[in-house]
Amino acid sequence: MTTPDPVRVAADLRARLGAPRLGLILGSGLGALADEFSAAVRVPYDEIPGFSTASVAGHAGALVSGTLEGVSCVALQGRAHLYEGHRADEVAFPARVLIALGVRGLIVTNAAGGINPRFRPGDLMLIDDHINFLWQNPLIGPVRDGEQRFPDMSRPYDRDWQQLAERCALDEKVRLVRGVYIAVLGPSYETRAEIGMFRRVGADAVGMSTVPEVLVARTAGVRVLGVSLITNPAADLSPTPLDHAEVIAAGEAARLDFSRLLRRIIREAAPELV
Ligand code: HPA
């Protein structure tokens, strides 16, 4: 099944949402940030063509628009994953809709396992770069309007926004580490040997999302900032078997730091989003 035309879906949403300037994709356990929006409008995914109902615990499954720190935002509370059986273009479709709504920038967030031994559960990691170990790409197929055939990926995450985020973390006294995110297919967690390999190829954190959305944003020329919440030590560092409940609990515990940092970043980035 092909996905609908994101421009038409966005046009239908615009009547209810207006014209948001910043898009946010909120990962496992991090959706609560959209509950802080003022003048919020919530549209459940099952009311939007082409959106898959998010089925994983910790994912609410709604598009929420509203104002945060004076910036009109639109957030995806929960996302579809490749491991649920969706194709990469289906997983990235909601991001295409945010782009069609006219957002000037996209903040992507996720839960991830810490491969770097210096990382602790609860740390926030600024995504420096990523490795697409999904071996799938939402840009496969005909080139869509406004997208490029061969987008540059030498720096997918905006350098100025990375600097801004690091400054905001210092000011807010939030520990913000920095590293490379490797996206894997899942849904099984990794073996110790796989994590050992990922560490040797330069990855600092591992998760099962985010890269498809970043690819559609970059091919459309939209600036991206990425933040991972380190929810657990990756398989070869973990004293106990990995468990999704641990991932959700870490999201809850880090919620205040995450919210403080994100709000500060949004406030400081506001002049660039006009
Ligand atoms: N591996 C993959 N994805 C994850 C992990 C992990 O350890 N933690 C949270 N998402």
PDB file of C-alpha atoms and ligand atoms in Angstrom:
ATOM      1  CA  MET A   1       0.000   0.000   0.000  1.00  0.00           C
ATOM      2  CA  THR A   2       1.299   3.418  -0.860  1.00  0.00           C
ATOM      3  CA  THR A   3       1.108   6.209   1.676  1.00  0.00           C
ATOM      4  CA  PRO A   4      -1.282   9.124   0.980  1.00  0.00           C
ATOM      5  CA  ASP A   5      -0.092  12.481  -0.306  1.00  0.00           C
ATOM      6  CA  PRO A   6       1.379  14.251   2.774  1.00  0.00           C
ATOM      7  CA  VAL A   7       0.524  17.667   1.288  1.00  0.00           C
ATOM      8  CA  ARG A   8      -3.180  16.804   1.169  1.00  0.00           C
ATOM      9  CA  VAL A   9      -3.155  15.305   4.657  1.00  0.00           C
ATOM     10  CA  ALA A  10      -1.394  18.443   5.946  1.00  0.00           C
ATOM     11  CA  ALA A  11      -3.918  20.688   4.180  1.00  0.00           C
ATOM     12  CA  ASP A  12      -6.762  18.914   5.983  1.00  0.00           C
ATOM     13  CA  LEU A  13      -4.957  19.192   9.327  1.00  0.00           C
ATOM     14  CA  ARG A  14      -4.087  22.861   8.857  1.00  0.00           C
ATOM     15  CA  ALA A  15      -7.711  23.904   9.337  1.00  0.00           C
ATOM     16  CA  ARG A  16      -7.542  22.433  12.859  1.00  0.00           C
ATOM     17  CA  LEU A  17      -3.903  23.155  13.722  1.00  0.00           C
ATOM     18  CA  GLY A  18      -2.862  26.381  12.017  1.00  0.00           C
ATOM     19  CA  ALA A  19       0.740  26.680  10.811  1.00  0.00           C
ATOM     20  CA  PRO A  20       3.212  25.292  13.376  1.00  0.00           C
ATOM     21  CA  ARG A  21       6.847  26.400  13.134  1.00  0.00           C
ATOM     22  CA  LEU A  22       8.541  23.543  14.951  1.00  0.00           C
ATOM     23  CA  GLY A  23       7.967  19.800  14.740  1.00  0.00           C
ATOM     24  CA  LEU A  24       8.739  17.433  17.609  1.00  0.00           C
ATOM     25  CA  ILE A  25       8.845  13.665  17.500  1.00  0.00           C
ATOM     26  CA  LEU A  26       8.573  12.349  21.038  1.00  0.00           C
ATOM     27  CA  GLY A  27       9.901   8.846  21.627  1.00  0.00           C
ATOM     28  CA  SER A  28       9.195   6.139  24.200  1.00  0.00           C
ATOM     29  CA  GLY A  29       8.310   7.620  27.577  1.00  0.00           C
ATOM     30  CA  LEU A  30       8.937  11.198  26.347  1.00  0.00           C
ATOM     31  CA  GLY A  31       5.472  12.090  25.020  1.00  0.00           C
ATOM     32  CA  ALA A  32       4.541  14.075  28.126  1.00  0.00           C
ATOM     33  CA  LEU A  33       6.294  17.169  26.763  1.00  0.00           C
ATOM     34  CA  ALA A  34       3.284  17.741  24.505  1.00  0.00           C
ATOM     35  CA  ASP A  35       1.059  17.780  27.602  1.00  0.00           C
ATOM     36  CA  GLU A  36       2.824  21.061  28.479  1.00  0.00           C
ATOM     37  CA  PHE A  37       1.577  22.810  25.313  1.00  0.00           C
ATOM     38  CA  SER A  38      -0.848  25.655  25.842  1.00  0.00           C
ATOM     39  CA  ALA A  39      -3.894  25.974  23.582  1.00  0.00           C
ATOM     40  CA  ALA A  40      -3.344  22.318  22.692  1.00  0.00           C
ATOM     41  CA  VAL A  41      -5.256  20.558  19.942  1.00  0.00           C
ATOM     42  CA  ARG A  42      -4.995  16.767  19.997  1.00  0.00           C
ATOM     43  CA  VAL A  43      -5.721  14.623  16.949  1.00  0.00           C
ATOM     44  CA  PRO A  44      -5.565  10.836  17.540  1.00  0.00           C
ATOM     45  CA  TYR A  45      -3.596   8.985  14.869  1.00  0.00           C
ATOM     46  CA  ASP A  46      -6.617   6.897  13.886  1.00  0.00           C
ATOM     47  CA  GLU A  47      -8.240  10.104  12.579  1.00  0.00           C
ATOM     48  CA  ILE A  48      -5.334  10.871  10.230  1.00  0.00           C
ATOM     49  CA  PRO A  49      -4.964   9.030   6.909  1.00  0.00           C
ATOM     50  CA  GLY A  50      -1.656   7.191   6.609  1.00  0.00           C
ATOM     51  CA  PHE A  51      -0.835   7.305  10.328  1.00  0.00           C
ATOM     52  CA  SER A  52      -0.413   3.920  12.018  1.00  0.00           C
ATOM     53  CA  THR A  53      -1.912   3.660  15.454  1.00  0.00           C
ATOM     54  CA  ALA A  54       1.057   3.458  17.794  1.00  0.00           C
ATOM     55  CA  SER A  55       0.809   0.112  19.539  1.00  0.00           C
ATOM     56  CA  VAL A  56       3.818   0.032  21.847  1.00  0.00           C
ATOM     57  CA  ALA A  57       3.436   0.764  25.570  1.00  0.00           C
ATOM     58  CA  GLY A  58       4.693   4.260  26.246  1.00  0.00           C
ATOM     59  CA  HIS A  59       3.444   5.621  22.933  1.00  0.00           C
ATOM     60  CA  ALA A  60       0.210   7.595  23.099  1.00  0.00           C
ATOM     61  CA  GLY A  61      -0.492   7.818  19.368  1.00  0.00           C
ATOM     62  CA  ALA A  62      -1.656  11.371  18.833  1.00  0.00           C
ATOM     63  CA  LEU A  63      -0.580  14.448  16.967  1.00  0.00           C
ATOM     64  CA  VAL A  64      -0.659  17.447  19.297  1.00  0.00           C
ATOM     65  CA  SER A  65      -0.274  21.073  18.328  1.00  0.00           C
ATOM     66  CA  GLY A  66       0.039  24.025  20.645  1.00  0.00           C
ATOM     67  CA  THR A  67       2.375  26.694  21.960  1.00  0.00           C
ATOM     68  CA  LEU A  68       5.498  26.025  23.990  1.00  0.00           C
ATOM     69  CA  GLU A  69       7.845  28.846  25.030  1.00  0.00           C
ATOM     70  CA  GLY A  70       6.037  31.149  22.615  1.00  0.00           C
ATOM     71  CA  VAL A  71       6.675  28.866  19.630  1.00  0.00           C
ATOM     72  CA  SER A  72       3.819  27.171  17.791  1.00  0.00           C
ATOM     73  CA  CYS A  73       4.738  23.497  17.812  1.00  0.00           C
ATOM     74  CA  VAL A  74       3.337  20.261  16.477  1.00  0.00           C
ATOM     75  CA  ALA A  75       4.336  17.040  18.198  1.00  0.00           C
ATOM     76  CA  LEU A  76       4.022  13.389  17.366  1.00  0.00           C
ATOM     77  CA  GLN A  77       3.317  11.528  20.603  1.00  0.00           C
ATOM     78  CA  GLY A  78       4.534   8.100  19.665  1.00  0.00           C
ATOM     79  CA  ARG A  79       5.709   6.717  16.360  1.00  0.00           C
ATOM     80  CA  ALA A  80       5.410   3.614  14.227  1.00  0.00           C
ATOM     81  CA  HIS A  81       8.458   1.356  13.999  1.00  0.00           C
ATOM     82  CA  LEU A  82       9.822  -0.932  11.329  1.00  0.00           C
ATOM     83  CA  TYR A  83       9.672  -3.851  13.784  1.00  0.00           C
ATOM     84  CA  GLU A  84       5.867  -3.555  13.850  1.00  0.00           C
ATOM     85  CA  GLY A  85       5.907  -4.568  10.206  1.00  0.00           C
ATOM     86  CA  HIS A  86       5.725  -1.124   8.605  1.00  0.00           C
ATOM     87  CA  ARG A  87       7.893  -0.057   5.693  1.00  0.00           C
ATOM     88  CA  ALA A  88      10.343   2.797   6.113  1.00  0.00           C
ATOM     89  CA  ASP A  89       8.160   5.176   4.055  1.00  0.00           C
ATOM     90  CA  GLU A  90       5.171   4.341   6.281  1.00  0.00           C
ATOM     91  CA  VAL A  91       7.229   4.958   9.425  1.00  0.00           C
ATOM     92  CA  ALA A  92       8.437   8.291   8.046  1.00  0.00           C
ATOM     93  CA  PHE A  93       5.043   9.406   6.728  1.00  0.00           C
ATOM     94  CA  PRO A  94       4.043  11.441   9.838  1.00  0.00           C
ATOM     95  CA  ALA A  95       7.344  13.342   9.560  1.00  0.00           C
ATOM     96  CA  ARG A  96       6.508  14.087   5.924  1.00  0.00           C
ATOM     97  CA  VAL A  97       3.180  15.513   7.114  1.00  0.00           C
ATOM     98  CA  LEU A  98       4.936  17.754   9.676  1.00  0.00           C
ATOM     99  CA  ILE A  99       7.195  19.003   6.892  1.00  0.00           C
ATOM    100  CA  ALA A 100       4.181  19.617   4.639  1.00  0.00           C
ATOM    101  CA  LEU A 101       2.625  21.600   7.493  1.00  0.00           C
ATOM    102  CA  GLY A 102       5.573  23.951   7.007  1.00  0.00           C
ATOM    103  CA  VAL A 103       7.728  23.366  10.096  1.00  0.00           C
ATOM    104  CA  ARG A 104      11.073  25.180   9.948  1.00  0.00           C
ATOM    105  CA  GLY A 105      12.840  22.611  12.075  1.00  0.00           C
ATOM    106  CA  LEU A 106      12.387  19.174  13.553  1.00  0.00           C
ATOM    107  CA  ILE A 107      13.458  17.906  16.979  1.00  0.00           C
ATOM    108  CA  VAL A 108      13.649  14.111  17.059  1.00  0.00           C
ATOM    109  CA  THR A 109      13.842  12.209  20.321  1.00  0.00           C
ATOM    110  CA  ASN A 110      14.044   8.559  21.289  1.00  0.00           C
ATOM    111  CA  ALA A 111      14.915   6.069  23.986  1.00  0.00           C
ATOM    112  CA  ALA A 112      18.233   4.315  23.464  1.00  0.00           C
ATOM    113  CA  GLY A 113      20.587   1.847  25.087  1.00  0.00           C
ATOM    114  CA  GLY A 114      23.966   3.216  26.142  1.00  0.00           C
ATOM    115  CA  ILE A 115      26.854   1.568  24.296  1.00  0.00           C
ATOM    116  CA  ASN A 116      29.415   4.092  25.504  1.00  0.00           C
ATOM    117  CA  PRO A 117      30.513   2.855  28.956  1.00  0.00           C
ATOM    118  CA  ARG A 118      30.584   6.428  30.255  1.00  0.00           C
ATOM    119  CA  PHE A 119      26.841   6.806  29.696  1.00  0.00           C
ATOM    120  CA  ARG A 120      24.425   6.215  32.568  1.00  0.00           C
ATOM    121  CA  PRO A 121      20.681   5.520  32.477  1.00  0.00           C
ATOM    122  CA  GLY A 122      18.892   8.850  32.635  1.00  0.00           C
ATOM    123  CA  ASP A 123      21.556  10.692  30.620  1.00  0.00           C
ATOM    124  CA  LEU A 124      20.378  12.753  27.686  1.00  0.00           C
ATOM    125  CA  MET A 125      22.538  12.339  24.572  1.00  0.00           C
ATOM    126  CA  LEU A 126      22.789  14.959  21.879  1.00  0.00           C
ATOM    127  CA  ILE A 127      22.838  13.014  18.624  1.00  0.00           C
ATOM    128  CA  ASP A 128      26.079  13.967  16.924  1.00  0.00           C
ATOM    129  CA  ASP A 129      25.522  11.696  13.914  1.00  0.00           C
ATOM    130  CA  HIS A 130      23.840   8.413  13.112  1.00  0.00           C
ATOM    131  CA  ILE A 131      24.491   5.041  11.508  1.00  0.00           C
ATOM    132  CA  ASN A 132      21.627   3.602   9.482  1.00  0.00           C
ATOM    133  CA  PHE A 133      21.817  -0.071  10.410  1.00  0.00           C
ATOM    134  CA  LEU A 134      18.161  -0.528   9.434  1.00  0.00           C
ATOM    135  CA  TRP A 135      19.278  -1.153   5.868  1.00  0.00           C
ATOM    136  CA  GLN A 136      16.034   0.500   4.789  1.00  0.00           C
ATOM    137  CA  ASN A 137      15.341   3.987   3.578  1.00  0.00           C
ATOM    138  CA  PRO A 138      12.077   5.945   3.237  1.00  0.00           C
ATOM    139  CA  LEU A 139      13.446   7.760   0.174  1.00  0.00           C
ATOM    140  CA  ILE A 140      13.408   4.592  -1.950  1.00  0.00           C
ATOM    141  CA  GLY A 141      10.997   4.844  -4.874  1.00  0.00           C
ATOM    142  CA  PRO A 142       9.932   7.810  -6.973  1.00  0.00           C
ATOM    143  CA  VAL A 143      11.276  11.179  -5.840  1.00  0.00           C
ATOM    144  CA  ARG A 144       8.510  13.073  -4.052  1.00  0.00           C
ATOM    145  CA  ASP A 145       7.757  16.771  -4.527  1.00  0.00           C
ATOM    146  CA  GLY A 146      10.214  18.957  -2.640  1.00  0.00           C
ATOM    147  CA  GLU A 147      12.651  16.094  -2.036  1.00  0.00           C
ATOM    148  CA  GLN A 148      16.024  15.330  -3.556  1.00  0.00           C
ATOM    149  CA  ARG A 149      17.131  12.057  -5.143  1.00  0.00           C
ATOM    150  CA  PHE A 150      20.548  11.931  -3.463  1.00  0.00           C
ATOM    151  CA  PRO A 151      20.462  14.102  -0.337  1.00  0.00           C
ATOM    152  CA  ASP A 152      23.730  14.930   1.366  1.00  0.00           C
ATOM    153  CA  MET A 153      24.083  13.194   4.738  1.00  0.00           C
ATOM    154  CA  SER A 154      27.531  14.443   5.725  1.00  0.00           C
ATOM    155  CA  ARG A 155      25.931  16.417   8.563  1.00  0.00           C
ATOM    156  CA  PRO A 156      22.311  15.472   9.124  1.00  0.00           C
ATOM    157  CA  TYR A 157      22.085  17.165  12.542  1.00  0.00           C
ATOM    158  CA  ASP A 158      22.320  20.950  12.464  1.00  0.00           C
ATOM    159  CA  ARG A 159      25.659  22.142  13.821  1.00  0.00           C
ATOM    160  CA  ASP A 160      24.347  25.484  15.112  1.00  0.00           C
ATOM    161  CA  TRP A 161      21.492  23.775  16.932  1.00  0.00           C
ATOM    162  CA  GLN A 162      23.931  21.273  18.442  1.00  0.00           C
ATOM    163  CA  GLN A 163      25.959  24.163  19.850  1.00  0.00           C
ATOM    164  CA  LEU A 164      22.796  25.858  21.067  1.00  0.00           C
ATOM    165  CA  ALA A 165      21.669  22.630  22.781  1.00  0.00           C
ATOM    166  CA  GLU A 166      25.017  22.231  24.558  1.00  0.00           C
ATOM    167  CA  ARG A 167      24.841  25.829  25.770  1.00  0.00           C
ATOM    168  CA  CYS A 168      21.276  25.340  26.999  1.00  0.00           C
ATOM    169  CA  ALA A 169      22.282  22.159  28.871  1.00  0.00           C
ATOM    170  CA  LEU A 170      25.094  24.025  30.653  1.00  0.00           C
ATOM    171  CA  ASP A 171      22.772  26.893  31.595  1.00  0.00           C
ATOM    172  CA  GLU A 172      20.078  24.514  32.816  1.00  0.00           C
ATOM    173  CA  LYS A 173      22.633  22.237  34.572  1.00  0.00           C
ATOM    174  CA  VAL A 174      21.322  19.201  32.705  1.00  0.00           C
ATOM    175  CA  ARG A 175      23.899  16.503  31.925  1.00  0.00           C
ATOM    176  CA  LEU A 176      24.007  16.228  28.123  1.00  0.00           C
ATOM    177  CA  VAL A 177      26.443  13.745  26.629  1.00  0.00           C
ATOM    178  CA  ARG A 178      27.083  13.582  22.904  1.00  0.00           C
ATOM    179  CA  GLY A 179      27.394  10.626  20.592  1.00  0.00           C
ATOM    180  CA  VAL A 180      26.540   8.575  17.548  1.00  0.00           C
ATOM    181  CA  TYR A 181      23.145   6.840  17.416  1.00  0.00           C
ATOM    182  CA  ILE A 182      22.910   3.529  15.615  1.00  0.00           C
ATOM    183  CA  ALA A 183      19.440   2.508  14.435  1.00  0.00           C
ATOM    184  CA  VAL A 184      18.685  -1.208  14.331  1.00  0.00           C
ATOM    185  CA  LEU A 185      15.586  -3.066  13.189  1.00  0.00           C
ATOM    186  CA  GLY A 186      14.657  -4.834  16.455  1.00  0.00           C
ATOM    187  CA  PRO A 187      12.366  -5.865  18.026  1.00  0.00           C
ATOM    188  CA  SER A 188      14.764  -8.194  19.822  1.00  0.00           C
ATOM    189  CA  TYR A 189      17.365  -6.387  21.859  1.00  0.00           C
ATOM    190  CA  GLU A 190      20.960  -6.874  20.785  1.00  0.00           C
ATOM    191  CA  THR A 191      23.340  -9.672  21.656  1.00  0.00           C
ATOM    192  CA  ARG A 192      26.571  -8.885  23.512  1.00  0.00           C
ATOM    193  CA  ALA A 193      28.517  -9.594  20.335  1.00  0.00           C
ATOM    194  CA  GLU A 194      26.381  -7.155  18.341  1.00  0.00           C
ATOM    195  CA  ILE A 195      26.899  -4.402  20.894  1.00  0.00           C
ATOM    196  CA  GLY A 196      30.645  -5.108  20.835  1.00  0.00           C
ATOM    197  CA  MET A 197      30.588  -4.666  17.067  1.00  0.00           C
ATOM    198  CA  PHE A 198      28.552  -1.441  17.258  1.00  0.00           C
ATOM    199  CA  ARG A 199      31.027   0.006  19.766  1.00  0.00           C
ATOM    200  CA  ARG A 200      33.924  -0.803  17.457  1.00  0.00           C
ATOM    201  CA  VAL A 201      32.231   0.888  14.490  1.00  0.00           C
ATOM    202  CA  GLY A 202      31.806   4.075  16.502  1.00  0.00           C
ATOM    203  CA  ALA A 203      28.295   3.952  17.944  1.00  0.00           C
ATOM    204  CA  ASP A 204      27.528   5.347  21.405  1.00  0.00           C
ATOM    205  CA  ALA A 205      23.818   4.524  21.706  1.00  0.00           C
ATOM    206  CA  VAL A 206      21.437   2.056  20.049  1.00  0.00           C
ATOM    207  CA  GLY A 207      17.736   2.320  19.291  1.00  0.00           C
ATOM    208  CA  MET A 208      15.077   1.216  16.830  1.00  0.00           C
ATOM    209  CA  SER A 209      13.811   4.474  15.355  1.00  0.00           C
ATOM    210  CA  THR A 210      14.532   8.068  14.321  1.00  0.00           C
ATOM    211  CA  VAL A 211      16.718   7.577  11.256  1.00  0.00           C
ATOM    212  CA  PRO A 212      13.782   7.302   8.780  1.00  0.00           C
ATOM    213  CA  GLU A 213      12.338  10.621   9.983  1.00  0.00           C
ATOM    214  CA  VAL A 214      15.718  12.333   9.845  1.00  0.00           C
ATOM    215  CA  LEU A 215      16.191  11.150   6.257  1.00  0.00           C
ATOM    216  CA  VAL A 216      12.897  12.675   5.077  1.00  0.00           C
ATOM    217  CA  ALA A 217      13.631  15.923   6.934  1.00  0.00           C
ATOM    218  CA  ARG A 218      17.071  16.269   5.380  1.00  0.00           C
ATOM    219  CA  THR A 219      15.976  15.507   1.854  1.00  0.00           C
ATOM    220  CA  ALA A 220      13.408  18.297   2.268  1.00  0.00           C
ATOM    221  CA  GLY A 221      16.059  20.657   3.671  1.00  0.00           C
ATOM    222  CA  VAL A 222      14.526  20.864   7.156  1.00  0.00           C
ATOM    223  CA  ARG A 223      16.960  21.427  10.057  1.00  0.00           C
ATOM    224  CA  VAL A 224      17.164  18.624  12.607  1.00  0.00           C
ATOM    225  CA  LEU A 225      18.171  18.379  16.242  1.00  0.00           C
ATOM    226  CA  GLY A 226      18.261  14.938  17.879  1.00  0.00           C
ATOM    227  CA  VAL A 227      18.197  13.951  21.549  1.00  0.00           C
ATOM    228  CA  SER A 228      18.283  10.397  22.903  1.00  0.00           C
ATOM    229  CA  LEU A 229      17.377   9.432  26.416  1.00  0.00           C
ATOM    230  CA  ILE A 230      19.750   6.700  27.583  1.00  0.00           C
ATOM    231  CA  THR A 231      17.345   4.321  29.310  1.00  0.00           C
ATOM    232  CA  ASN A 232      19.607   1.346  29.990  1.00  0.00           C
ATOM    233  CA  PRO A 233      23.155   0.096  29.536  1.00  0.00           C
ATOM    234  CA  ALA A 234      23.318  -1.847  26.249  1.00  0.00           C
ATOM    235  CA  ALA A 235      23.326  -5.652  26.389  1.00  0.00           C
ATOM    236  CA  ASP A 236      27.008  -6.280  27.111  1.00  0.00           C
ATOM    237  CA  LEU A 237      27.099  -3.711  29.950  1.00  0.00           C
ATOM    238  CA  SER A 238      23.781  -4.573  31.546  1.00  0.00           C
ATOM    239  CA  PRO A 239      23.863  -6.636  34.741  1.00  0.00           C
ATOM    240  CA  THR A 240      20.254  -7.772  34.120  1.00  0.00           C
ATOM    241  CA  PRO A 241      18.283  -8.848  31.021  1.00  0.00           C
ATOM    242  CA  LEU A 242      16.826  -5.877  29.129  1.00  0.00           C
ATOM    243  CA  ASP A 243      13.171  -5.137  29.596  1.00  0.00           C
ATOM    244  CA  HIS A 244      10.859  -2.558  27.971  1.00  0.00           C
ATOM    245  CA  ALA A 245       9.494  -1.579  31.422  1.00  0.00           C
ATOM    246  CA  GLU A 246      12.998  -0.317  32.276  1.00  0.00           C
ATOM    247  CA  VAL A 247      12.920   1.885  29.171  1.00  0.00           C
ATOM    248  CA  ILE A 248       9.584   3.446  30.142  1.00  0.00           C
ATOM    249  CA  ALA A 249      10.601   3.929  33.788  1.00  0.00           C
ATOM    250  CA  ALA A 250      13.776   5.764  32.745  1.00  0.00           C
ATOM    251  CA  GLY A 251      11.653   8.092  30.611  1.00  0.00           C
ATOM    252  CA  GLU A 252       9.523   8.917  33.630  1.00  0.00           C
ATOM    253  CA  ALA A 253      12.579   9.542  35.794  1.00  0.00           C
ATOM    254  CA  ALA A 254      14.249  11.838  33.264  1.00  0.00           C
ATOM    255  CA  ARG A 255      11.081  13.717  32.385  1.00  0.00           C
ATOM    256  CA  LEU A 256      11.851  16.908  34.252  1.00  0.00           C
ATOM    257  CA  ASP A 257      15.403  17.254  32.894  1.00  0.00           C
ATOM    258  CA  PHE A 258      14.180  16.444  29.394  1.00  0.00           C
ATOM    259  CA  SER A 259      11.395  18.993  29.591  1.00  0.00           C
ATOM    260  CA  ARG A 260      13.651  21.705  31.043  1.00  0.00           C
ATOM    261  CA  LEU A 261      16.301  21.204  28.379  1.00  0.00           C
ATOM    262  CA  LEU A 262      13.855  21.001  25.477  1.00  0.00           C
ATOM    263  CA  ARG A 263      11.917  24.065  26.594  1.00  0.00           C
ATOM    264  CA  ARG A 264      15.119  26.070  26.909  1.00  0.00           C
ATOM    265  CA  ILE A 265      16.276  24.976  23.451  1.00  0.00           C
ATOM    266  CA  ILE A 266      12.896  25.888  21.937  1.00  0.00           C
ATOM    267  CA  ARG A 267      12.939  29.290  23.633  1.00  0.00           C
ATOM    268  CA  GLU A 268      16.446  30.057  22.368  1.00  0.00           C
ATOM    269  CA  ALA A 269      15.817  28.706  18.870  1.00  0.00           C
ATOM    270  CA  ALA A 270      12.568  30.686  18.496  1.00  0.00           C
ATOM    271  CA  PRO A 271      14.067  33.643  16.572  1.00  0.00           C
ATOM    272  CA  GLU A 272      15.426  31.226  13.924  1.00  0.00           C
ATOM    273  CA  LEU A 273      12.082  29.540  13.382  1.00  0.00           C
ATOM    274  CA  VAL A 274      10.155  32.491  11.990  1.00  0.00           C
TER     275      VAL A 274
HETATM  276  N1  HPA B   1      18.558  -1.474  22.369  1.00  0.00           N
HETATM  277  C1  HPA B   1      17.753  -1.079  21.364  1.00  0.00           C
HETATM  278  N2  HPA B   1      16.798  -0.174  21.511  1.00  0.00           N
HETATM  279  C2  HPA B   1      16.633   0.371  22.716  1.00  0.00           C
HETATM  280  C3  HPA B   1      17.440   0.009  23.818  1.00  0.00           C
HETATM  281  C4  HPA B   1      18.448  -0.964  23.632  1.00  0.00           C
HETATM  282  O1  HPA B   1      19.200  -1.337  24.559  1.00  0.00           O
HETATM  283  N3  HPA B   1      17.011   0.754  24.869  1.00  0.00           N
HETATM  284  C5  HPA B   1      15.998   1.539  24.419  1.00  0.00           C
HETATM  285  N4  HPA B   1      15.766   1.307  23.112  1.00  0.00           N
END
